[in-house]
N, CA, C and O atoms as a printed pandas DataFrame, in Angstrom:
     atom_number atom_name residue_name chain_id  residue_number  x_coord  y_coord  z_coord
0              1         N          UNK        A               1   14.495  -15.273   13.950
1              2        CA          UNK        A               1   13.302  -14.467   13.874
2              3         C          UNK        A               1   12.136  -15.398   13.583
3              4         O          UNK        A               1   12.268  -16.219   12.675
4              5         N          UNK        A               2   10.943  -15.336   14.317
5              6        CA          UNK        A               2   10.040  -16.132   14.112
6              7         C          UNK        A               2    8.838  -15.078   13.493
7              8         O          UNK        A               2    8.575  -13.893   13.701
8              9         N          UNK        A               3    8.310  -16.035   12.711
9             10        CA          UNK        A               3    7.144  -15.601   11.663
10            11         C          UNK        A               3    5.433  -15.027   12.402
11            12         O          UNK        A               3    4.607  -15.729   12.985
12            13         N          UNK        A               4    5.396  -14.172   12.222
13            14        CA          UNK        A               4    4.216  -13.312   12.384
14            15         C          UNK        A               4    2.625  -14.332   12.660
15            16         O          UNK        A               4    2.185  -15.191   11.896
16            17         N          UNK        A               5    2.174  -13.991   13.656
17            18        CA          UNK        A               5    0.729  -15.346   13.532
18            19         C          UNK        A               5   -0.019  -14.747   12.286
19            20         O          UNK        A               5    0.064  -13.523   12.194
20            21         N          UNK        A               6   -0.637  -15.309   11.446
21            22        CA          UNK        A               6   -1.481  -15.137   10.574
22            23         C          UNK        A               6   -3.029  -15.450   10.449
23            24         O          UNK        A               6   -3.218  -16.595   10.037
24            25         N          UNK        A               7   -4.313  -14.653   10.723
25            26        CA          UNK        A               7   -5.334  -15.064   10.673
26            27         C          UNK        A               7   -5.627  -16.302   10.036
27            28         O          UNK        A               7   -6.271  -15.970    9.041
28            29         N          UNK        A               8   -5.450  -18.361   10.050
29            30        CA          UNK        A               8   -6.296  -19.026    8.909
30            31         C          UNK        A               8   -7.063  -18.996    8.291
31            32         O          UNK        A               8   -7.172  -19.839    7.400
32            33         N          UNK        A               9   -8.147  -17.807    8.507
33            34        CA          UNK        A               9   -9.088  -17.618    7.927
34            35         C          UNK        A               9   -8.356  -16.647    6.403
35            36         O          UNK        A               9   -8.518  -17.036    5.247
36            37         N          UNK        A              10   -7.670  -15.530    6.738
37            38        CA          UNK        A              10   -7.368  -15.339    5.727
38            39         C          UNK        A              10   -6.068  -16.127    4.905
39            40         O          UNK        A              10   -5.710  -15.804    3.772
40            41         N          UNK        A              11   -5.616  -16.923    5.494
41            42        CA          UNK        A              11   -4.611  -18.082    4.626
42            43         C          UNK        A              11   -5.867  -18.858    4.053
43            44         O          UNK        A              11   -5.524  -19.428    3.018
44            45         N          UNK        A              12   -6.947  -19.042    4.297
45            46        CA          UNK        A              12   -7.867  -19.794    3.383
46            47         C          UNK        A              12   -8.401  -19.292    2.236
47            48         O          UNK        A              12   -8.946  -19.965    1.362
48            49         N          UNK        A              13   -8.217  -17.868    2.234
49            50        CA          UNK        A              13   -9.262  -17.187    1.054
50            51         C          UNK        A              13   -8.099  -16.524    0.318
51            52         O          UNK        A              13   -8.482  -15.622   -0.428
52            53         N          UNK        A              14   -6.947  -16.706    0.330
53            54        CA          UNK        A              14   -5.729  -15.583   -0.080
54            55         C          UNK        A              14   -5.343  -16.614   -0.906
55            56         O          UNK        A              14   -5.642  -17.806   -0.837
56            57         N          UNK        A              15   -4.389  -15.812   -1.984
57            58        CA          UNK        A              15   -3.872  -16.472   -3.181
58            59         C          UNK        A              15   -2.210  -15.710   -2.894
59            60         O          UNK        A              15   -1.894  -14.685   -2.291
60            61         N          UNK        A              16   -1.223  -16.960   -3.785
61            62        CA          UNK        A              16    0.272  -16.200   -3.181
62            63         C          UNK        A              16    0.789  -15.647   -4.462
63            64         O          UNK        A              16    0.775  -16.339   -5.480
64            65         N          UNK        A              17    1.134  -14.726   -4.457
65            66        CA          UNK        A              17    2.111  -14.060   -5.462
66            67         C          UNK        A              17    3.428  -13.935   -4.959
67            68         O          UNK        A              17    3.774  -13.570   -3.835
68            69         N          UNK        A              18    4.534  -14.486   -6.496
69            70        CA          UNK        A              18    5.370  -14.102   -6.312
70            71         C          UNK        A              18    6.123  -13.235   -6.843
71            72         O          UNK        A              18    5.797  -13.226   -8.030
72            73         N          UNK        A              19    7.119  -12.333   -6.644
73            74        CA          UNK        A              19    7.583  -11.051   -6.924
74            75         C          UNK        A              19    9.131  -11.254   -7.414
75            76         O          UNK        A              19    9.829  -11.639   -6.476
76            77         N          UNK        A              20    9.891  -11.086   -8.715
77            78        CA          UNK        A              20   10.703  -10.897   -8.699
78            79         C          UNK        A              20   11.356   -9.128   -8.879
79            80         O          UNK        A              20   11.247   -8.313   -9.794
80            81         N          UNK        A              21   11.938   -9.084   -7.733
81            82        CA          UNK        A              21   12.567   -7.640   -8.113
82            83         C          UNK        A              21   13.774   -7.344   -8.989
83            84         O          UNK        A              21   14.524   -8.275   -8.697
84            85         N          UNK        A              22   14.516   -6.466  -10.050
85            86        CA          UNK        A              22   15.252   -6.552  -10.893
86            87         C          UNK        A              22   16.015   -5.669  -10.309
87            88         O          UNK        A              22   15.240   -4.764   -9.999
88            89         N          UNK        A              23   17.109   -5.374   -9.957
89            90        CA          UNK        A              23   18.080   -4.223   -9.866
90            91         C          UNK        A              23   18.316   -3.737  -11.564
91            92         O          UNK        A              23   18.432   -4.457  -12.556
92            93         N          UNK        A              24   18.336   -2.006  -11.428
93            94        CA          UNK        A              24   18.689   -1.488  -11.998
94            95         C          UNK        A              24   20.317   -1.877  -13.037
95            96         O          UNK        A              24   20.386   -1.824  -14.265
96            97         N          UNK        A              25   21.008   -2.103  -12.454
97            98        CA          UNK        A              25   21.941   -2.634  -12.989
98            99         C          UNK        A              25   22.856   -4.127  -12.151
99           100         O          UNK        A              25   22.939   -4.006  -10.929
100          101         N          UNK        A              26   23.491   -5.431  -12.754
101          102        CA          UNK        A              26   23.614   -6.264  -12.279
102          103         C          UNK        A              26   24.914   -5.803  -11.018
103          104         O          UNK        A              26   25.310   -6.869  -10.546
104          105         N          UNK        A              27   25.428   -4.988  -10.565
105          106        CA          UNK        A              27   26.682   -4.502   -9.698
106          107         C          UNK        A              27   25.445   -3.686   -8.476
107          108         O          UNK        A              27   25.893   -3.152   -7.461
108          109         N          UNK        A              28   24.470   -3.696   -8.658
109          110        CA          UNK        A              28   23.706   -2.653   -7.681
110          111         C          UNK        A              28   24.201   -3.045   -6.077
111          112         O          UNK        A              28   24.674   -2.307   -5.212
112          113         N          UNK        A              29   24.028   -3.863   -6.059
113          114        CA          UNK        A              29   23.896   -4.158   -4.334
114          115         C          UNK        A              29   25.267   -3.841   -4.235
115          116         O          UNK        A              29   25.246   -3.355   -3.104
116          117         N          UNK        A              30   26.569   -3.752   -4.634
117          118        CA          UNK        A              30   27.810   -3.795   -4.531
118          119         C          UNK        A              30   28.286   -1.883   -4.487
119          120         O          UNK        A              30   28.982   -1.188   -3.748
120          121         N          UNK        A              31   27.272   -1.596   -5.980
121          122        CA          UNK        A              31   27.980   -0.304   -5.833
122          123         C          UNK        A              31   26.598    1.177   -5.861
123          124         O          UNK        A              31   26.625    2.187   -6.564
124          125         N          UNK        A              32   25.621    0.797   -4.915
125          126        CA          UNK        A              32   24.439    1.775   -4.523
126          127         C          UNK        A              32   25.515    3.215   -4.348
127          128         O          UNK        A              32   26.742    3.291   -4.277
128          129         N          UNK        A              33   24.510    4.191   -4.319
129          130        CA          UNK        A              33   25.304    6.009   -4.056
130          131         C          UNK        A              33   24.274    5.498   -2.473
131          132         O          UNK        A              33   23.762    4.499   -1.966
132          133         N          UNK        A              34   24.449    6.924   -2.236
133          134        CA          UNK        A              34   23.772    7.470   -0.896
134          135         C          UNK        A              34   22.675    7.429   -1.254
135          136         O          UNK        A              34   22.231    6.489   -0.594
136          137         N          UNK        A              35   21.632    7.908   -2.047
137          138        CA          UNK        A              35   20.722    8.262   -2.512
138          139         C          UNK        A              35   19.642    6.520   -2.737
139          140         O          UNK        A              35   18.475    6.272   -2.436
140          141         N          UNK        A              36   20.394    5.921   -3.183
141          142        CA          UNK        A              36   20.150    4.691   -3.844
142          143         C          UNK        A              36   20.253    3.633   -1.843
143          144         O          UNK        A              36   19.325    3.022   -1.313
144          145         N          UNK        A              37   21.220    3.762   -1.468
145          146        CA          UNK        A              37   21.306    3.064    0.080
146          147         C          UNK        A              37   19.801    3.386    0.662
147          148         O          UNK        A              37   18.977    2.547    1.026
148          149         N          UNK        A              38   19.657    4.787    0.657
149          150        CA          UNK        A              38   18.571    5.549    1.874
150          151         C          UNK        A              38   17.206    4.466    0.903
151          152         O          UNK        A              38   16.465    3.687    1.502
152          153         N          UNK        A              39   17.166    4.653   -0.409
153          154        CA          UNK        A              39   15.854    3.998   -0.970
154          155         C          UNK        A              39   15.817    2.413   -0.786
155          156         O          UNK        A              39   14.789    1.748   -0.663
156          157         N          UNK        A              40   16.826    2.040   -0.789
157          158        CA          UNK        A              40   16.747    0.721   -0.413
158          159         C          UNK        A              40   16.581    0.465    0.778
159          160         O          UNK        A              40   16.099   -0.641    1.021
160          161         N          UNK        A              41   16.940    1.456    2.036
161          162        CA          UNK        A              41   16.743    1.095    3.549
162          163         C          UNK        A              41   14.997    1.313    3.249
163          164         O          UNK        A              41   14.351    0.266    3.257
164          165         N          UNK        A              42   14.223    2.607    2.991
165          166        CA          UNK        A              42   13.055    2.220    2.364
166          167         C          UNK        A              42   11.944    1.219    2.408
167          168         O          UNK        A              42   10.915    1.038    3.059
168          169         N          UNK        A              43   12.879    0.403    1.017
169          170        CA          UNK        A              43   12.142   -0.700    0.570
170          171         C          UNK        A              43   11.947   -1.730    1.769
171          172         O          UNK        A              43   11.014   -2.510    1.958
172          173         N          UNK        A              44   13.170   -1.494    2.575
173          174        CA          UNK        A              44   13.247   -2.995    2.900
174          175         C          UNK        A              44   11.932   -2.794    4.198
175          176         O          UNK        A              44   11.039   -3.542    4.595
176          177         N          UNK        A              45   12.371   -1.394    4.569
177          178        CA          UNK        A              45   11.352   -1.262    5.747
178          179         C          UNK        A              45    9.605   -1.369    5.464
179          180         O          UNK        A              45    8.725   -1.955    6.094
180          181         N          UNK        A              46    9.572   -0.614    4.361
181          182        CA          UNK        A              46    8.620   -1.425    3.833
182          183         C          UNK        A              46    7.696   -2.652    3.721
183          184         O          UNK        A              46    6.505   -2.853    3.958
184          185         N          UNK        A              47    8.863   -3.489    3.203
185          186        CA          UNK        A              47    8.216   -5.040    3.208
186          187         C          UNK        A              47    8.579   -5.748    4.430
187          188         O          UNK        A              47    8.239   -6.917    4.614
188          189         N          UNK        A              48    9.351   -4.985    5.381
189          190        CA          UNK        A              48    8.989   -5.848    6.508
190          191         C          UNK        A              48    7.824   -5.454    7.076
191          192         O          UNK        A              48    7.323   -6.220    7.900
192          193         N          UNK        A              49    7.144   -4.178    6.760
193          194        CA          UNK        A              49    5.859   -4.280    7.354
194          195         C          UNK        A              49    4.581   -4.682    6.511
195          196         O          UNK        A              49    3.423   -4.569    6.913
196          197         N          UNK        A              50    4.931   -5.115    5.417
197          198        CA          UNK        A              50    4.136   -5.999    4.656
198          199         C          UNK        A              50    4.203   -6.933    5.486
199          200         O          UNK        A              50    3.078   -7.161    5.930
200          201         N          UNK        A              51    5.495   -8.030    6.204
201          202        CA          UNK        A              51    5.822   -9.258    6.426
202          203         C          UNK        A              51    4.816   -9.168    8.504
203          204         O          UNK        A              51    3.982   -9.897    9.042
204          205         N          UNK        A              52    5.314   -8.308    8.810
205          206        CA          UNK        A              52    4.330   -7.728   10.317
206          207         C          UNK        A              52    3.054   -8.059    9.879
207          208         O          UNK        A              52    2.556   -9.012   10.480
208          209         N          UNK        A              53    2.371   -7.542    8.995
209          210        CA          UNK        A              53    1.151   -7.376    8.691
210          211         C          UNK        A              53    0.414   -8.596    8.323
211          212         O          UNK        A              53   -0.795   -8.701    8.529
212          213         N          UNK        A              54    1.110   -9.497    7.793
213          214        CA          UNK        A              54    0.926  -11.451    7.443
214          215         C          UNK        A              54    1.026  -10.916    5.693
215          216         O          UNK        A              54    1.232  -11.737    4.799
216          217         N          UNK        A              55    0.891   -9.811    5.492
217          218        CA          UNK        A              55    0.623   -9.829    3.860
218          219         C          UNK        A              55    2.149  -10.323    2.785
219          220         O          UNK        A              55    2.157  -10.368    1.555
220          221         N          UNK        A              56    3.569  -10.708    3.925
221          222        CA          UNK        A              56    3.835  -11.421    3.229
222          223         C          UNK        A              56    4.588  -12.676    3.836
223          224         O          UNK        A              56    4.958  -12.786    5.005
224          225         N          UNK        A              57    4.754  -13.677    2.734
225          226        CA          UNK        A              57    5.004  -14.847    3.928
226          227         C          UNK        A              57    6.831  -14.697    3.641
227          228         O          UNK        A              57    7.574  -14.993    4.577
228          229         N          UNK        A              58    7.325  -14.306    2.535
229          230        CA          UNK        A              58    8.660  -14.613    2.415
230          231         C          UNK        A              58    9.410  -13.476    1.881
231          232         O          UNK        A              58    8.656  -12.999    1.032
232          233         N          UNK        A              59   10.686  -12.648    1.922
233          234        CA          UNK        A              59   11.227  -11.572    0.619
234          235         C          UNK        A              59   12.512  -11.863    1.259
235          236         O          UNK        A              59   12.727  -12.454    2.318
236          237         N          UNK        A              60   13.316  -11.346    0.432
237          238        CA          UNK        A              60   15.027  -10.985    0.626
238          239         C          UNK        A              60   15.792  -10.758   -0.881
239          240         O          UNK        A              60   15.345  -10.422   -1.978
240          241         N          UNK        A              61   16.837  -11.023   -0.519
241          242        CA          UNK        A              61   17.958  -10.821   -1.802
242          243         C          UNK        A              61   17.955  -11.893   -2.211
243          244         O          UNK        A              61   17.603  -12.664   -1.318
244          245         N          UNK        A              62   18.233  -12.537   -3.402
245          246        CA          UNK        A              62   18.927  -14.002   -4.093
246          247         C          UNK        A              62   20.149  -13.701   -4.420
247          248         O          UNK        A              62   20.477  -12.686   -5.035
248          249         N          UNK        A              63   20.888  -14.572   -4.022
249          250        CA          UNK        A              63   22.676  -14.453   -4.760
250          251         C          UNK        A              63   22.880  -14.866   -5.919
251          252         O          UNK        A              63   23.726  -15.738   -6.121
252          253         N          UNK        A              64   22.412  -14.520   -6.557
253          254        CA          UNK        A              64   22.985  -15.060   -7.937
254          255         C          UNK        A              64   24.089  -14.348   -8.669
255          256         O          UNK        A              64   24.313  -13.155   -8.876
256          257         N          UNK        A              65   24.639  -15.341   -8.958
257          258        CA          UNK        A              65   25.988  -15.032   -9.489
258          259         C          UNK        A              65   26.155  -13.968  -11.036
259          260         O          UNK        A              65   27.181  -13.392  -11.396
260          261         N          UNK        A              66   24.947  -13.964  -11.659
261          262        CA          UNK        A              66   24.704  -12.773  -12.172
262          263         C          UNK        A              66   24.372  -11.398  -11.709
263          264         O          UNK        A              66   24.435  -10.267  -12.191
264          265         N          UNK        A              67   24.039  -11.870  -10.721
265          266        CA          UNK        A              67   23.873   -9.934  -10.125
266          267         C          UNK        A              67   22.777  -10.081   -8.786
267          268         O          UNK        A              67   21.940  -10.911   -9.139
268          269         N          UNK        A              68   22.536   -9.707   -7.710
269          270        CA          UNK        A              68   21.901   -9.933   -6.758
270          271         C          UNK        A              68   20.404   -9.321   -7.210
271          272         O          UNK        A              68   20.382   -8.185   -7.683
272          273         N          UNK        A              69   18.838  -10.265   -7.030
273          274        CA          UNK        A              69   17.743   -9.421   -7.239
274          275         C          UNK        A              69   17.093   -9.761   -6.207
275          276         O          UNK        A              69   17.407  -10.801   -5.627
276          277         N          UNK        A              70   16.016   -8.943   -5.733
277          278        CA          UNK        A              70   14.787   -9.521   -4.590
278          279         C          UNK        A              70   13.851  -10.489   -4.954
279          280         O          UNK        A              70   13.505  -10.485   -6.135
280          281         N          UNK        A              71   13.279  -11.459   -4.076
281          282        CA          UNK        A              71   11.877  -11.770   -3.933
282          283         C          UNK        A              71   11.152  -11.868   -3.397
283          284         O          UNK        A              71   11.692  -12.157   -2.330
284          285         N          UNK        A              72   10.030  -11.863   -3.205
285          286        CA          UNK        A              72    8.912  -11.454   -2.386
286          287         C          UNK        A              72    7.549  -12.199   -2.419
287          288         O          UNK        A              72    6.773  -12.050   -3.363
288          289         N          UNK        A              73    7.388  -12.683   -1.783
289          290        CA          UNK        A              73    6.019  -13.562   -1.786
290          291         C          UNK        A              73    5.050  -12.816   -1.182
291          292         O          UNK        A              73    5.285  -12.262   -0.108
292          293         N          UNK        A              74    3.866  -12.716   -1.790
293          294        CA          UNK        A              74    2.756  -12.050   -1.571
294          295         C          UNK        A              74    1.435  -12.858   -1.267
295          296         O          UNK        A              74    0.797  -13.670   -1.937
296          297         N          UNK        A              75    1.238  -12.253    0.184
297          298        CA          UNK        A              75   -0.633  -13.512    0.006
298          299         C          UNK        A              75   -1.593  -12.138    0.350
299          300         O          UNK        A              75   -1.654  -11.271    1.222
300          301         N          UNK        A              76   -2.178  -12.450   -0.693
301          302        CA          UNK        A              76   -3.205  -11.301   -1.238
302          303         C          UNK        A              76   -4.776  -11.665   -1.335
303          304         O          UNK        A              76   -5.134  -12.676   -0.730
304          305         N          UNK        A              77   -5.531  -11.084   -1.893
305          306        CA          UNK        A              77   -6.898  -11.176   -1.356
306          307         C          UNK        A              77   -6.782  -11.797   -2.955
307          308         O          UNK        A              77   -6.985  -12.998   -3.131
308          309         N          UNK        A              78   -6.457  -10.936   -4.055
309          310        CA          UNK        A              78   -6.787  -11.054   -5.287
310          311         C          UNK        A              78   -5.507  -10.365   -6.397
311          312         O          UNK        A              78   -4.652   -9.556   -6.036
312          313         N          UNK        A              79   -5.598  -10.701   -7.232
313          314        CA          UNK        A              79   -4.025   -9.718   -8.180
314          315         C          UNK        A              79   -4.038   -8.533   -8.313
315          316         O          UNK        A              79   -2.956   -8.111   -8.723
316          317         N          UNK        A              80   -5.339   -7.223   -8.030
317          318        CA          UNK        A              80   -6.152   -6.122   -7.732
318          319         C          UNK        A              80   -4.802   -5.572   -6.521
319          320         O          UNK        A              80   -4.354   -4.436   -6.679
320          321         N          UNK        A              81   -4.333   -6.314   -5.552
321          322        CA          UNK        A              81   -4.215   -6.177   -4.099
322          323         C          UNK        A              81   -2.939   -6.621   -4.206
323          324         O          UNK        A              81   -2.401   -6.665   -3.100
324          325         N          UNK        A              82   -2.144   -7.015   -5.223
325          326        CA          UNK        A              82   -0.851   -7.325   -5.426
326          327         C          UNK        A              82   -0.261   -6.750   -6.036
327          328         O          UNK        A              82    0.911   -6.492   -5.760
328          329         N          UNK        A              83   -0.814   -6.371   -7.004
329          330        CA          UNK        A              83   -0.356   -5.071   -8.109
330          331         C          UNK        A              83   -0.418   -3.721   -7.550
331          332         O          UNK        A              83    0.388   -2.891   -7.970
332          333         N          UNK        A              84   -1.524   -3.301   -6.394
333          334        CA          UNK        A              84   -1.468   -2.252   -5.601
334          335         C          UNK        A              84   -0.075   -2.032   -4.462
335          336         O          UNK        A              84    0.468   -0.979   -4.126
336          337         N          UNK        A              85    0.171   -3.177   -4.129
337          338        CA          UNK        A              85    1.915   -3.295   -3.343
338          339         C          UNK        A              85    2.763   -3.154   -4.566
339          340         O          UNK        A              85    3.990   -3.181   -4.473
């Protein structure tokens, strides 16, 4: 999959945030209900249209051997515009 073109103009004036997401409990990704799957299909659709949009440059799962969490890189105008995602 190749990465979205991004205006330089706004890679010049944007600042990056990064996002750690926490699962609810460290077994989540392993043992989601129905309810919990559909919100996570959701999320993800979500931030891929954050990622369409250039507003983000990076997200996914981390494996960590404590429990799987998200991250998400954010290039934003200002922290106003990061905290609003």
């Amino acid at each position: 999959m190749s990465a979205p073109a991004v205006d330089s103009s706004r890679e010049r004036s944007s600042l990056l945030f990064l996002f750690r997401l926490i699962p609810p409990r460290a077994d989540f990704a392993q043992t989601m209900t129905d309810a919990e799957q559909y919100a996570m299909a959701r999320h993800m659709a979500y931030w891929q249209e954050l990622l369409a949009a250039g507003r983000v440059v990076v997200y996914g799962p981390v494996a960590d051997p404590e429990g799987v969490w998200g991250l998400g890189v954010l290039r934003v105008a200002d922290r106003a515009e990061a905290l609003a995602i």
